[in-house]
Amino acid sequence: MPEGNGESIRVCYPKLISLNGKDVTAINEGIRQRALINADNLLMNRNEELEHRLATREEYCMEYTQDHTNYIITYLDENTISVVFQDYLFEGSIYSEYLELRSYVADINTGRRYKSTGLLTRLEDGKLAEVVHKEILAFYEKEEKEFQTWAFTEVMTPELINETLQTGLIVDGRYYSNVYLTPDGVGIGFTYRMNKQVEGNEYAKILRGWKAITIPREEAQEYLTDAPVWRKCE
C-alpha cells in the first residue's frame, strides 16, 4: 500500500509511426485515451465519493492516489493492433485498491476500435465462458490458492463470466472481461475484485486482480464476429 500524501501517476502506452502514408493519428489518440482512463479520473474527473474519502481521511484511508499503467502489444500487423493495459490503481483506501486489465483492439486502416462485444458473438450457450472459467479455476487449484479457488467456485461462476462477455459491461461494479488478439488465437482477460467477511476477523478479506487466457483460433472460431480484424489477421 502506498505511503505519504499526494499523487503518483505513471502511464505507459505505445505510439504508432506512420508507414506507407497511413494516417495513424486516430489510432494513437484512441490508444492514449484508453491508457489514461484511470489517470484522468484521478486527476480531472474525481467523483464525489473519492473527493470525500481524500478530504475526510476516514479509517483505513490516506490522502494519496496512485495509478501505474503498463502495456503489452499482443498483436500487430499492417492492418490491426491489439494492446493490453495492466493497471494498478489506488484511490486513497485499502478498500479502493484495484488491479485491472483492459484491451484496445483497432483497425489501423480505418481507425475503428472494436470493443469486446464487437469481437465475440453467439455466447448464449455459455460454452466459451465455461472454457474460460475452467482454465482459471484449474490454474488456482494447481497453485493451491485456497481463497481464489473458493471464489471461482462459489462466486465467480461461468454464468457470471458469460454475463460480462455478452454485455461488455462491468457486472456488480467489480467484474468484467476484455477480449484481445494474439498470434495464437483469442485472448480473454477477466478482472475481478471482491470482499469476503471472515468470521472472527473485523477486517474483510479482499481479492483483487485479473487472469488472462488464450483460446486457440480454431476452438473459438464459432464465436468470432464478422469483424474485419478477424479476416485480416488470419
mmCIF file of N, CA and C in Angstrom, residues 129 155-165 171-172 175 177 190:
data_model
loop_
_atom_site.group_PDB
_atom_site.id
_atom_site.type_symbol
_atom_site.label_atom_id
_atom_site.label_comp_id
_atom_site.label_asym_id
_atom_site.label_seq_id
_atom_site.Cartn_x
_atom_site.Cartn_y
_atom_site.Cartn_z
ATOM 1 N N ALA A 129 -17.600 -19.248 -22.010
ATOM 2 C CA ALA A 129 -17.365 -18.833 -20.622
ATOM 3 C C ALA A 129 -16.961 -20.019 -19.754
ATOM 4 N N VAL A 155 -18.451 -17.866 -6.264
ATOM 5 C CA VAL A 155 -18.881 -16.501 -6.608
ATOM 6 C C VAL A 155 -18.702 -16.217 -8.098
ATOM 7 N N MET A 156 -17.499 -16.366 -8.571
ATOM 8 C CA MET A 156 -17.200 -16.043 -9.968
ATOM 9 C C MET A 156 -17.418 -17.276 -10.835
ATOM 10 N N THR A 157 -18.672 -17.528 -11.122
ATOM 11 C CA THR A 157 -19.121 -18.729 -11.817
ATOM 12 C C THR A 157 -19.042 -18.545 -13.329
ATOM 13 N N PRO A 158 -19.201 -19.623 -14.101
ATOM 14 C CA PRO A 158 -19.269 -19.479 -15.561
ATOM 15 C C PRO A 158 -20.380 -18.537 -16.002
ATOM 16 N N GLU A 159 -21.500 -18.551 -15.273
ATOM 17 C CA GLU A 159 -22.626 -17.670 -15.618
ATOM 18 C C GLU A 159 -22.238 -16.208 -15.461
ATOM 19 N N LEU A 160 -21.490 -15.887 -14.406
ATOM 20 C CA LEU A 160 -21.047 -14.515 -14.207
ATOM 21 C C LEU A 160 -20.084 -14.099 -15.313
ATOM 22 N N ILE A 161 -19.126 -14.945 -15.634
ATOM 23 C CA ILE A 161 -18.171 -14.630 -16.694
ATOM 24 C C ILE A 161 -18.892 -14.451 -18.018
ATOM 25 N N ASN A 162 -19.869 -15.299 -18.283
ATOM 26 C CA ASN A 162 -20.608 -15.193 -19.540
ATOM 27 C C ASN A 162 -21.381 -13.884 -19.619
ATOM 28 N N GLU A 163 -21.915 -13.433 -18.493
ATOM 29 C CA GLU A 163 -22.629 -12.147 -18.482
ATOM 30 C C GLU A 163 -21.693 -11.003 -18.854
ATOM 31 N N THR A 164 -20.474 -11.038 -18.349
ATOM 32 C CA THR A 164 -19.528 -9.966 -18.686
ATOM 33 C C THR A 164 -19.139 -10.025 -20.159
ATOM 34 N N LEU A 165 -19.022 -11.237 -20.710
ATOM 35 C CA LEU A 165 -18.665 -11.374 -22.122
ATOM 36 C C LEU A 165 -19.807 -10.929 -23.031
ATOM 37 N N VAL A 171 -20.041 -5.889 -14.238
ATOM 38 C CA VAL A 171 -21.142 -6.502 -13.506
ATOM 39 C C VAL A 171 -20.917 -6.338 -12.010
ATOM 40 N N ASP A 172 -21.960 -5.885 -11.314
ATOM 41 C CA ASP A 172 -21.896 -5.663 -9.861
ATOM 42 C C ASP A 172 -20.766 -4.720 -9.469
ATOM 43 N N TYR A 175 -16.755 -6.884 -11.723
ATOM 44 C CA TYR A 175 -16.335 -7.983 -12.595
ATOM 45 C C TYR A 175 -16.520 -7.590 -14.058
ATOM 46 N N SER A 177 -14.871 -8.407 -18.409
ATOM 47 C CA SER A 177 -13.979 -9.127 -19.319
ATOM 48 C C SER A 177 -13.529 -8.223 -20.454
ATOM 49 N N PHE A 190 -10.139 -11.601 -17.572
ATOM 50 C CA PHE A 190 -11.242 -11.412 -16.626
ATOM 51 C C PHE A 190 -10.700 -10.682 -15.402
#
